[in-house]
GROMACS .gro file of C-alpha atoms in nm:
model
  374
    1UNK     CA    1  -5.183  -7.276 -18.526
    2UNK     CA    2  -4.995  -7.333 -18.871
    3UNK     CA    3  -4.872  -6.951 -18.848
    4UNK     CA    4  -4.768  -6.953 -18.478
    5UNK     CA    5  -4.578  -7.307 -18.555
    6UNK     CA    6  -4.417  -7.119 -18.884
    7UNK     CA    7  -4.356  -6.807 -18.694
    8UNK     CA    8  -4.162  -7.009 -18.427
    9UNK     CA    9  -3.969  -7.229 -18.658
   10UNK     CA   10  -3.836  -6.937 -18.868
   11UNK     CA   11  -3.727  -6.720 -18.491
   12UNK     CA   12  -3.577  -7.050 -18.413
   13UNK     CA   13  -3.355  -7.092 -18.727
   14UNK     CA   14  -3.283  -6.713 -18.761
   15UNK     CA   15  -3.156  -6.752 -18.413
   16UNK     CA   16  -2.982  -7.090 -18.483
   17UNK     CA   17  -2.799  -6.901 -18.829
   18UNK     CA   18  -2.691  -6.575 -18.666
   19UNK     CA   19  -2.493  -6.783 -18.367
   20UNK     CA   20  -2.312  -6.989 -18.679
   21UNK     CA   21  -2.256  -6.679 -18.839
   22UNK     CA   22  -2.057  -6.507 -18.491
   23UNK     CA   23  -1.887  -6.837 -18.469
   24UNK     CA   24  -1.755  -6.759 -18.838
   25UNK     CA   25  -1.654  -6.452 -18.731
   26UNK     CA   26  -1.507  -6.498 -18.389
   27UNK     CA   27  -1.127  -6.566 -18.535
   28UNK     CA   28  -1.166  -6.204 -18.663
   29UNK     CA   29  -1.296  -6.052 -18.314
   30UNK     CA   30  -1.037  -5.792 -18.256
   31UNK     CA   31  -0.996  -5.700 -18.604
   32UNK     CA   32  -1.404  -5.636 -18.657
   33UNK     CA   33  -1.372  -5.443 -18.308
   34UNK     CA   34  -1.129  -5.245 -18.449
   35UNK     CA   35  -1.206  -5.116 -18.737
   36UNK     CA   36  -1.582  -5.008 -18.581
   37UNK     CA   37  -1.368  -4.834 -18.270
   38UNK     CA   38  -1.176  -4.637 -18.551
   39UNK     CA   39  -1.492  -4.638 -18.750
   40UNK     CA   40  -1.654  -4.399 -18.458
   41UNK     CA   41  -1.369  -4.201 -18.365
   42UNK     CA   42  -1.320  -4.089 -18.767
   43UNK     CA   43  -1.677  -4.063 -18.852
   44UNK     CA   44  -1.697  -3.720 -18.757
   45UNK     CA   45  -1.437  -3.651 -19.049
   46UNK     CA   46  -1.618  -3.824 -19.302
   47UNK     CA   47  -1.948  -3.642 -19.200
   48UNK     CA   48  -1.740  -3.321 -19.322
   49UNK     CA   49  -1.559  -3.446 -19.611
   50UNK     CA   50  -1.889  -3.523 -19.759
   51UNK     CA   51  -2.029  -3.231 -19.693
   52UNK     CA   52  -1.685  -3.069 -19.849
   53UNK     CA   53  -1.671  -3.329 -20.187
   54UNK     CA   54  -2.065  -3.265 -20.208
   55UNK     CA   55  -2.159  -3.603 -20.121
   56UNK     CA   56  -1.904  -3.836 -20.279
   57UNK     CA   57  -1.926  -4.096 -19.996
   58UNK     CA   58  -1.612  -4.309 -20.179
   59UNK     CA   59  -1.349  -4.013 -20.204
   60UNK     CA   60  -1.452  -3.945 -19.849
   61UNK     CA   61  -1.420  -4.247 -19.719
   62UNK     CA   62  -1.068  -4.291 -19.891
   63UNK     CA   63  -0.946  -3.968 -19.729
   64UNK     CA   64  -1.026  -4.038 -19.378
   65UNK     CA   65  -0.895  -4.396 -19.411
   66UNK     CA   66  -0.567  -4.225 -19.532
   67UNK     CA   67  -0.561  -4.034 -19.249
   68UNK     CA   68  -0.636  -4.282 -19.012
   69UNK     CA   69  -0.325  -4.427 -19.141
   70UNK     CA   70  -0.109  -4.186 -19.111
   71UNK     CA   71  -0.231  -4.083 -18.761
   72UNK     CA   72  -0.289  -4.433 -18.612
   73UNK     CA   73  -0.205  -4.757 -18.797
   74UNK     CA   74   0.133  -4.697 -18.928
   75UNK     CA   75   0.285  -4.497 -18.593
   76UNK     CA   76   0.129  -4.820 -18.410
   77UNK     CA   77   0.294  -5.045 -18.594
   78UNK     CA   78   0.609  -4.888 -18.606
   79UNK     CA   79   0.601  -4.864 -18.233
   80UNK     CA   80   0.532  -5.195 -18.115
   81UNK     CA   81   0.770  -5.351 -18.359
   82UNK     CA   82   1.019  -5.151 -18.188
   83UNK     CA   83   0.939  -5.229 -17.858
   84UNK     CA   84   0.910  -5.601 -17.935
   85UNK     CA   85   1.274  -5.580 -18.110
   86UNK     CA   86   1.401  -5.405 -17.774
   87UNK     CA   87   1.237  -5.667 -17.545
   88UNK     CA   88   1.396  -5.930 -17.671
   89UNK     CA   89   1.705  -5.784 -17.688
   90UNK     CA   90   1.615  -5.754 -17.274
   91UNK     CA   91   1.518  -6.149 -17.247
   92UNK     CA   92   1.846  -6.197 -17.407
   93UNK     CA   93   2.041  -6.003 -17.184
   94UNK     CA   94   1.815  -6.195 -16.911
   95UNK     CA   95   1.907  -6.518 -17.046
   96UNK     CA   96   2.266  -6.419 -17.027
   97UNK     CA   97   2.300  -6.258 -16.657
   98UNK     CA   98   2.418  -5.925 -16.802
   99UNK     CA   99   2.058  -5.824 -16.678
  100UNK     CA  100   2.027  -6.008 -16.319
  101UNK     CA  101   1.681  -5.874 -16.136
  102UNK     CA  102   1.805  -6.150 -15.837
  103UNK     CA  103   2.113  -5.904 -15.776
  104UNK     CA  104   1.883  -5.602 -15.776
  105UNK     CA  105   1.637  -5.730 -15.556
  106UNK     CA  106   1.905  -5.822 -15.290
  107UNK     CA  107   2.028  -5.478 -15.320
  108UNK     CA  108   1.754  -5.351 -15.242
  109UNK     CA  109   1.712  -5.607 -14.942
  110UNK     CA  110   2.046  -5.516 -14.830
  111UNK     CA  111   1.964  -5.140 -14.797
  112UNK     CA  112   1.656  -5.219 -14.654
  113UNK     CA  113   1.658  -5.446 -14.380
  114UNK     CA  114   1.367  -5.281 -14.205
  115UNK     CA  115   1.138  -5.426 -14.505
  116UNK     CA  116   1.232  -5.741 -14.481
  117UNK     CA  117   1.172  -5.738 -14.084
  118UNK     CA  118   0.818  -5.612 -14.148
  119UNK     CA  119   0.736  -5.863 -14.427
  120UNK     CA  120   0.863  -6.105 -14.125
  121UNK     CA  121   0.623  -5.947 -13.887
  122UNK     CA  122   0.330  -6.000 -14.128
  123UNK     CA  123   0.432  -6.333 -14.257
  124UNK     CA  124   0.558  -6.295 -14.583
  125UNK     CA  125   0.821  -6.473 -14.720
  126UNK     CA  126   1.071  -6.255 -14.906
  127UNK     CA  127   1.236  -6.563 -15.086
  128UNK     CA  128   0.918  -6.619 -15.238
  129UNK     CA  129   0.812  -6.252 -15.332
  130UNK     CA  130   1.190  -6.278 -15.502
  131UNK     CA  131   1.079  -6.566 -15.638
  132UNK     CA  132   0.759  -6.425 -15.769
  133UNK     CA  133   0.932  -6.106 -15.883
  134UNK     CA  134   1.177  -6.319 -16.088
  135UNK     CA  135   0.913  -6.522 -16.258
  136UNK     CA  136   0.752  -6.227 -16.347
  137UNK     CA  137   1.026  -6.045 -16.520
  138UNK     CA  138   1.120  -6.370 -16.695
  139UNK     CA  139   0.816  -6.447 -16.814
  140UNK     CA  140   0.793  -6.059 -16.927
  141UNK     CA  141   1.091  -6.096 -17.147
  142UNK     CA  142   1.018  -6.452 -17.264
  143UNK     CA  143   0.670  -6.287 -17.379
  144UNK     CA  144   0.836  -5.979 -17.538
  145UNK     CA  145   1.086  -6.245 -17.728
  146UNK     CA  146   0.795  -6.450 -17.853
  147UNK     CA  147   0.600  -6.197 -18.008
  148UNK     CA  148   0.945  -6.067 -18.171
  149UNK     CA  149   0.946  -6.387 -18.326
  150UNK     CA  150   0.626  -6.419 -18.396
  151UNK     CA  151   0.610  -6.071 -18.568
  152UNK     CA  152   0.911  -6.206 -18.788
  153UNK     CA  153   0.710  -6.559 -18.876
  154UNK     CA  154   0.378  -6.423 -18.896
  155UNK     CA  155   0.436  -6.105 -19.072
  156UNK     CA  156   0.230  -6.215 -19.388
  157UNK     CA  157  -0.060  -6.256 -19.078
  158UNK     CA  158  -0.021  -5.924 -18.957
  159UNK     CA  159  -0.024  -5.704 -19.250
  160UNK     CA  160  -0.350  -5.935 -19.350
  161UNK     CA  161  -0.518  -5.855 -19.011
  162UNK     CA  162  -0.447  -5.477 -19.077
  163UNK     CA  163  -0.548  -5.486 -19.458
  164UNK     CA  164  -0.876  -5.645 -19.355
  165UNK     CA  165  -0.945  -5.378 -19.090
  166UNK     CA  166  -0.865  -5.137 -19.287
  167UNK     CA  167  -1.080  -5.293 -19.602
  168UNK     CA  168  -1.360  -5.325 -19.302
  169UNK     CA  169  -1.330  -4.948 -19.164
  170UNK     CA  170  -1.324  -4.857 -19.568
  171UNK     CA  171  -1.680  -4.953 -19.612
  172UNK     CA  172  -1.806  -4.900 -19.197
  173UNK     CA  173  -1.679  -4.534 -19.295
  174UNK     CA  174  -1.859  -4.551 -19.616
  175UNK     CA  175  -2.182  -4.669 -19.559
  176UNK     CA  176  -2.209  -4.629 -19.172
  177UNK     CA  177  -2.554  -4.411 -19.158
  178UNK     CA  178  -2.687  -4.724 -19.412
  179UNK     CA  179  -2.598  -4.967 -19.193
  180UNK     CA  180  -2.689  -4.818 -18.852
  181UNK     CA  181  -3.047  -4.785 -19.014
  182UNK     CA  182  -3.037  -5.146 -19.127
  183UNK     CA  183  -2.965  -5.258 -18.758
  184UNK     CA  184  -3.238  -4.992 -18.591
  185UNK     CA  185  -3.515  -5.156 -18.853
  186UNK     CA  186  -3.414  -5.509 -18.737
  187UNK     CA  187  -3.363  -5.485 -18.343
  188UNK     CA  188  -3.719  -5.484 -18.166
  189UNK     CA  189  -3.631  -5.238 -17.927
  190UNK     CA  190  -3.792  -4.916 -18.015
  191UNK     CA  191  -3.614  -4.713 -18.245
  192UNK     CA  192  -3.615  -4.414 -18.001
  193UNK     CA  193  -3.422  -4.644 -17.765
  194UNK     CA  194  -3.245  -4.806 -17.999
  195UNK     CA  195  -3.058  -4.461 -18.186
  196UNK     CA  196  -3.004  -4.372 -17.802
  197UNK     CA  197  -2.806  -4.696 -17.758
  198UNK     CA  198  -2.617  -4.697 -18.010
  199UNK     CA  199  -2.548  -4.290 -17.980
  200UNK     CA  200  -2.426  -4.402 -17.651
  201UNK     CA  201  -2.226  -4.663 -17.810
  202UNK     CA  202  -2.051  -4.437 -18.006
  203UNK     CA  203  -2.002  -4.190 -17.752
  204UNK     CA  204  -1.854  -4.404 -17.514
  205UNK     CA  205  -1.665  -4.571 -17.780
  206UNK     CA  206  -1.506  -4.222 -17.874
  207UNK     CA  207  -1.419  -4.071 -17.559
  208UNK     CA  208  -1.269  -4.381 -17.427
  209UNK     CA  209  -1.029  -4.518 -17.650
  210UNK     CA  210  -0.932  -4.102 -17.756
  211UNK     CA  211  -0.912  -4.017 -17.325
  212UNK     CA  212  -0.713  -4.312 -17.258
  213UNK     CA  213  -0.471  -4.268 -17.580
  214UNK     CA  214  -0.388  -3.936 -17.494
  215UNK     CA  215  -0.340  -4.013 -17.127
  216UNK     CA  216  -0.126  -4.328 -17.258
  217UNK     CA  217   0.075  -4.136 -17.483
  218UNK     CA  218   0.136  -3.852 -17.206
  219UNK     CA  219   0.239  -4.021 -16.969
  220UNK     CA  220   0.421  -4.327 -17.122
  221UNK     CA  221   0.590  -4.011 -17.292
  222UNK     CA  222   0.709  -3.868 -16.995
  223UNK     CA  223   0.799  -4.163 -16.799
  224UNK     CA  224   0.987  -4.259 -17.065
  225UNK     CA  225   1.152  -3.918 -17.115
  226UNK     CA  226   1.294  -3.884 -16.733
  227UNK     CA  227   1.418  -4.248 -16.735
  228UNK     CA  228   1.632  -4.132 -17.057
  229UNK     CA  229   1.712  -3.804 -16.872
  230UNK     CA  230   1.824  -4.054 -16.529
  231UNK     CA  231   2.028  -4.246 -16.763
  232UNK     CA  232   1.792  -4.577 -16.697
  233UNK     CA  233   1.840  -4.846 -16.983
  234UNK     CA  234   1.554  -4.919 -17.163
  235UNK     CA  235   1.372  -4.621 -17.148
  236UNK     CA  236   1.185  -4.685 -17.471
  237UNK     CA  237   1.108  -5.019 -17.308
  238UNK     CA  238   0.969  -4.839 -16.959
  239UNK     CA  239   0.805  -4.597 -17.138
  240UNK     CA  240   0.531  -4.839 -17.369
  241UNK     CA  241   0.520  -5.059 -17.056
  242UNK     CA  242   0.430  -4.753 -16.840
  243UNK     CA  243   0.219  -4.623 -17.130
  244UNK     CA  244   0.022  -4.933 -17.135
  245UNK     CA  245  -0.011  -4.958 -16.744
  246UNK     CA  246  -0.146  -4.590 -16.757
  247UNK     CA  247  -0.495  -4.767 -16.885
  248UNK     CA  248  -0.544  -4.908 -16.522
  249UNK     CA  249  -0.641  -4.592 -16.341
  250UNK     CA  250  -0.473  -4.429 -16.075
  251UNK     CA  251  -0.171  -4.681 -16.033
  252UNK     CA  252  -0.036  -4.743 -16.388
  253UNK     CA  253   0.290  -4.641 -16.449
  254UNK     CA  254   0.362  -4.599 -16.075
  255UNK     CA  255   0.409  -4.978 -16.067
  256UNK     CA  256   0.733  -4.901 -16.355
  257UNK     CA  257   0.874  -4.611 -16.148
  258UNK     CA  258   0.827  -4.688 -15.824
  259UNK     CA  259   1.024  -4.982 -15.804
  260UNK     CA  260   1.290  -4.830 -16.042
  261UNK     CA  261   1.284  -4.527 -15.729
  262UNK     CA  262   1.335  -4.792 -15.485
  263UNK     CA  263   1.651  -4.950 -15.654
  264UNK     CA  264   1.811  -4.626 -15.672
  265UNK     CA  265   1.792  -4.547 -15.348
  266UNK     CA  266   1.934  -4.917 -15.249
  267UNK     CA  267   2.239  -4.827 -15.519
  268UNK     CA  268   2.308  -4.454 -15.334
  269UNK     CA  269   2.165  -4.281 -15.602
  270UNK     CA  270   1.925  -4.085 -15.405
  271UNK     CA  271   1.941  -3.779 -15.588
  272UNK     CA  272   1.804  -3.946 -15.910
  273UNK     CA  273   1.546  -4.110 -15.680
  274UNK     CA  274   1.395  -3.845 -15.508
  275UNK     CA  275   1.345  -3.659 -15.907
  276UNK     CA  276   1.269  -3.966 -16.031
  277UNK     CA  277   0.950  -4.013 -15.694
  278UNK     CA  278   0.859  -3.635 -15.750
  279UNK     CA  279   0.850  -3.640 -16.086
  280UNK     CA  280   0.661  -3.940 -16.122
  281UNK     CA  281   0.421  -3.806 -15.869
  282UNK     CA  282   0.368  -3.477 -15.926
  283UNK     CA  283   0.380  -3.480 -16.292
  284UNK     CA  284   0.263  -3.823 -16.418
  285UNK     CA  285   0.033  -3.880 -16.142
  286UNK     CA  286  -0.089  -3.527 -16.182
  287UNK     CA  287  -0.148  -3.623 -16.565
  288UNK     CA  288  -0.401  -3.880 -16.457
  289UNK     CA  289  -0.579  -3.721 -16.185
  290UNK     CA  290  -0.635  -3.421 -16.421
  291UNK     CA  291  -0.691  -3.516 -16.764
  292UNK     CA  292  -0.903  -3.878 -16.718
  293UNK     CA  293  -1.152  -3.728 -16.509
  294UNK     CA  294  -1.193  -3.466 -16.855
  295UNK     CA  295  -1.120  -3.698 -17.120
  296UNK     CA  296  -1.317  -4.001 -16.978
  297UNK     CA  297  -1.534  -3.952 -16.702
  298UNK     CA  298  -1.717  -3.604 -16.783
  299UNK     CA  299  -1.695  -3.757 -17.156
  300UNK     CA  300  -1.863  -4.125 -17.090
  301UNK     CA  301  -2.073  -3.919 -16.809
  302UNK     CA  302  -1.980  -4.227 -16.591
  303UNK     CA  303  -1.901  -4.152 -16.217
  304UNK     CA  304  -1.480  -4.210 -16.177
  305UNK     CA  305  -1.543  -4.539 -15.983
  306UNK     CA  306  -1.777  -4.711 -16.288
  307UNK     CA  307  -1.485  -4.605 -16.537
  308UNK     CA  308  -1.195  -4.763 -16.286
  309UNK     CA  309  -1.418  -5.129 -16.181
  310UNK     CA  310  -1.517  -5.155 -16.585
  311UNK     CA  311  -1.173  -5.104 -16.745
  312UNK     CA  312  -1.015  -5.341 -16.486
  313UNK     CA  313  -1.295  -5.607 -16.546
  314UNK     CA  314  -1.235  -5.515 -16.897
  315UNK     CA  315  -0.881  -5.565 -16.950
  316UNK     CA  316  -0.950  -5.870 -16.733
  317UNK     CA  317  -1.162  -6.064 -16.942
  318UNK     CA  318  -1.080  -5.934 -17.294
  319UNK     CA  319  -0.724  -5.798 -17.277
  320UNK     CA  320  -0.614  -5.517 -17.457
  321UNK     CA  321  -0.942  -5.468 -17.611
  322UNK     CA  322  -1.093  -5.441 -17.249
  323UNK     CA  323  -1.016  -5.115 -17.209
  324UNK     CA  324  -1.250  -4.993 -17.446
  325UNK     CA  325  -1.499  -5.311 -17.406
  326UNK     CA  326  -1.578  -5.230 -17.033
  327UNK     CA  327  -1.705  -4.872 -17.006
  328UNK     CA  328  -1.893  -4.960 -17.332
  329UNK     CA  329  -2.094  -5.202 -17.136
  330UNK     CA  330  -2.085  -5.015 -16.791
  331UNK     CA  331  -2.259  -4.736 -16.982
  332UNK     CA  332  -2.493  -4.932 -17.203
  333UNK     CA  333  -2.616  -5.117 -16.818
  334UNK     CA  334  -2.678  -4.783 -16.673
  335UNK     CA  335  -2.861  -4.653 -17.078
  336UNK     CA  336  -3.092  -5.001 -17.016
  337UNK     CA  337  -3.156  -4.988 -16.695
  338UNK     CA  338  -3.227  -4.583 -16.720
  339UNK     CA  339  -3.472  -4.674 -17.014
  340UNK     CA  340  -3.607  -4.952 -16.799
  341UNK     CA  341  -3.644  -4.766 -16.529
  342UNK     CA  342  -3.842  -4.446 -16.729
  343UNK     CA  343  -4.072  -4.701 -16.892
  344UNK     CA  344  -4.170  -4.876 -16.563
  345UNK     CA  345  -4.271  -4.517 -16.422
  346UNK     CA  346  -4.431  -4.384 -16.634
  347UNK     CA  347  -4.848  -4.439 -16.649
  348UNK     CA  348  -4.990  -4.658 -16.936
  349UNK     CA  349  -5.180  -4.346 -17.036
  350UNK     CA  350  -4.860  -4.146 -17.098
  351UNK     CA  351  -4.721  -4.179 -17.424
  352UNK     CA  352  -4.386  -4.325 -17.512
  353UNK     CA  353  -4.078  -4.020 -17.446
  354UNK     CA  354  -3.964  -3.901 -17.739
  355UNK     CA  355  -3.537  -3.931 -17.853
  356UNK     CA  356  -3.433  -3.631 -17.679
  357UNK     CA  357  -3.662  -3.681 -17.384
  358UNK     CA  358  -3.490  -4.021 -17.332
  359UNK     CA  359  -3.155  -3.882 -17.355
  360UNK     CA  360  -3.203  -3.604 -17.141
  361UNK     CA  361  -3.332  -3.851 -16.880
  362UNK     CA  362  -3.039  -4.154 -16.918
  363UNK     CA  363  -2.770  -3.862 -16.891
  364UNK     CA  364  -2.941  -3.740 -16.566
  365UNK     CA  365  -2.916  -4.071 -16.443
  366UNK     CA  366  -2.576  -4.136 -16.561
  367UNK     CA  367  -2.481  -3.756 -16.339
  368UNK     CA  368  -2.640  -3.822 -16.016
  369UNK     CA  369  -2.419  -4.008 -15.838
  370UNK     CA  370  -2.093  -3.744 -15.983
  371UNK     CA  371  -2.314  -3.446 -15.850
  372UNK     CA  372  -2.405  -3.611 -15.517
  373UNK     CA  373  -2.040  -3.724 -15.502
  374UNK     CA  374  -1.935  -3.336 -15.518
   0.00000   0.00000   0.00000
C-alpha cells in the first residue's frame, strides 16, 4: 500500500514538474522548434563530418552550424528584412493614395460588367467584396509596416532569438544520438516503437520543410521574376508573398497572379496578361504539381490529400510553423494508429515485431491509399 501510494505521488509530481517546465519554455516555442527542424535536416552532415574529423563531435558540430548559417539563417534574414523595408514603403504609398486598390478594383468593374451582373445573380454584394478587398490590402501593408518597425525596435530581440537557436542547434547537433537515447529510455512506449516514431519524426521533419523550401523558393522565384519582366512594381514584394502562399498546395501563388492577370486585362494590357495567365499556369503551377508530389508526398509517404488537409490545419493553428507542424502529426496519427493496429492483430502467442518489421508494416500502411489511388 505504502509503495503504490509512493509510486503514485512521485507519477503525480513528475507529471505536475514537466507541465511547469513547458510553461517555462513556451515563450521560446518557435525558437526550440527551430533549431530541432534545422537540427534534422543538418544531421546528416554532422554524421559525416565525424566520421571525416574521426569523431570530434565539437569541430563537427561547429562546421555544420557554420554552414547552416551561411545556407539558411543569414540569406533568411537578409530577405525578410528586405521585404519588410519594401512593405512599408507600400503601406506608405497606401496611406498616401499614390497606391489606390479602390481605383483598381473599379477598373476592373468597369471592364467587366458581366461579373458584377453575376455576383448580382448570386447575391453578392460587390461594394462589400471591395470593401473586403480593401481591408485586406490595408491591413496587409499596416502588418508589413509594423513588423518594419518592430524589426528596427526589437532588433536586440531578434538577433537574441537567433543566437539562442543557434546556441540550441549547437548542442542538438552535438549530442543528438545522446539525447534521442535519453528520451527512448524514458518514454514507456517500446523502444522498437519508439526509434520508429521518432525516425518518422525526423523523416517527415526533413522532407517537409526541404520539399516545401525548394517549391517556395521556385516558384516565389519565378513569380517574382515575370512580374519584374511585365514591369509590375513590387516584384520583390509579389514574389515572397507568392513564395509564402506556395506552402498552401495547389492555389498559392495563383491568388498573387491571378488577380494581377485580371487588372491587366481591365487596363488593355492583354498581351502582358495572357503571358502573365500562361506563365503562371503552365510554369508555376506546373512547379507544384510536379515537384511536391516528389519532394513531399513520395518523401513523407503521405497520400497528396493528408499533406494538403494537414498543412492547411497547420498553418491554421500554428502559423508559419504549421507548415512543418501538420504533416508531422498527420504522419505520426497514421505511425500510431499503424502500430496500434499491428499490435491488436497480432495473437498473444506471437512475439512483439521487431524495428524493421514495424517499419516495413507502418510504410505499407502509409502507401495503400497512394497505390489504390493510382
Amino acid at each position: 500500500m505504502q509503495d503504490k501510494l509512493e509510486a503514485r505521488t512521485f507519477l503525480l509530481f513528475l507529471v505536475l514538474v514537466t507541465i511547469g517546465f513547458l510553461m517555462v519554455l513556451k515563450p521560446f516555442f518557435g525558437t526550440i522548434f527551430w533549431a530541432c527542424a534545422i537540427t534534422v535536416i543538418f544531421y546528416p552532415m554532422q554524421t559525416r563530418l565525424i566520421k571525416y574529423f574521426n569523431g570530434h563531435p565539437n569541430t563537427s558540430a561547429l562546421l555544420t552550424l557554420f554552414a547552416c548559417m551561411l545556407i539558411v539563417v543569414l540569406p533568411v534574414t537578409i530577405l525578410v528584412s528586405s521585404v519588410v523595408a519594401e512593405g512599408a514603403d507600400y503601406y506608405k504609398k497606401l496611406e498616401s493614395g499614390e497606391v489606390d486598390p479602390a481605383r483598381y478594383i473599379d477598373q476592373v468593374r468597369t471592364a467587366f460588367p458581366a461579373m458584377q451582373a453575376a455576383l448580382d445573380r448570386v447575391g453578392i454584394d460587390f461594394a462589400k467584396v471591395k470593401e473586403g478587398a480593401l481591408s485586406v490590402t490595408m491591413s496587409g501593408g499596416k502588418w508589413l509596416a509594423h513588423n518594419a518597425l518592430s524589426i528596427g525596435q526589437n532588433t536586440f530581440s531578434l538577433l537574441l532569438n537567433i543566437c539562442l537557436m543557434l546556441y540550441l542547434t549547437f548542442f542538438l547537433l552535438r549530442d543528438g544520438n545522446y539525447l534521442l537515447e535519453l528520451l527512448i529510455r524514458a518514454l514507456p512506449l517500446g523502444d522498437a516503437r519508439e526509434r520508429i516514431l521518432f525516425s518518422k519524426f525526423g523523416e517527415v521533419t526533413r522532407a517537409t520543410i526541404k520539399g516545401n523550401l525548394v517549391i517556395a523558393l521556385i516558384q516565389g522565384s519565378l513569380g517574382g521574376l515575370i512580374f519584374w519582366a511585365l514591369g509590375i512594381p513590387g516584384a520583390l514584394l509579389w514574389g515572397v508573398v507568392m513564395a509564402m502562399l506556395s506552402l498552401i498546395p495547389a492555389v498559392g501563388p495563383a491568388i498573387v497572379w491571378a488577380p494581377v492577370a485580371l487588372y491587366l486585362f481591365a487596363t488593355g494590357a492583354n498581351v502582358k496578361a495572357l503571358i502573365l495567365i500562361g506563365f503562371g499556369m503552365g510554369v508555376i503551377g506546373l512547379v507544384d504539381n510536379i515537384l511536391r508530389p516528389i519532394l513531399v508526398g513520395r518523401d513523407t509517404k503521405l497520400p497528396d490529400y493528408i499533406v494538403l488537409l494537414s498543412t492547411l490545419g497547420g498553418l491554421a493553428l500554428f502559423g508559419i510553423n504549421g507548415f512543418v507542424i501538420g504533416p508531422v502529426v498527420a504522419a505520426l496519427f497514421i505511425a500510431f494508429w499503424g502500430i496500434f493496429m499491428r499490435d491488436v492483430n497480432v495473437p498473444d502467442s506471437q512475439p512483439v515485431a521487431s524495428e524493421k518489421q514495424l517499419a516495413d508494416e507502418l510504410n505499407l500502411v502509409a502507401q495503400k491509399p497512394k497505390e489504390s489511388a493510382d
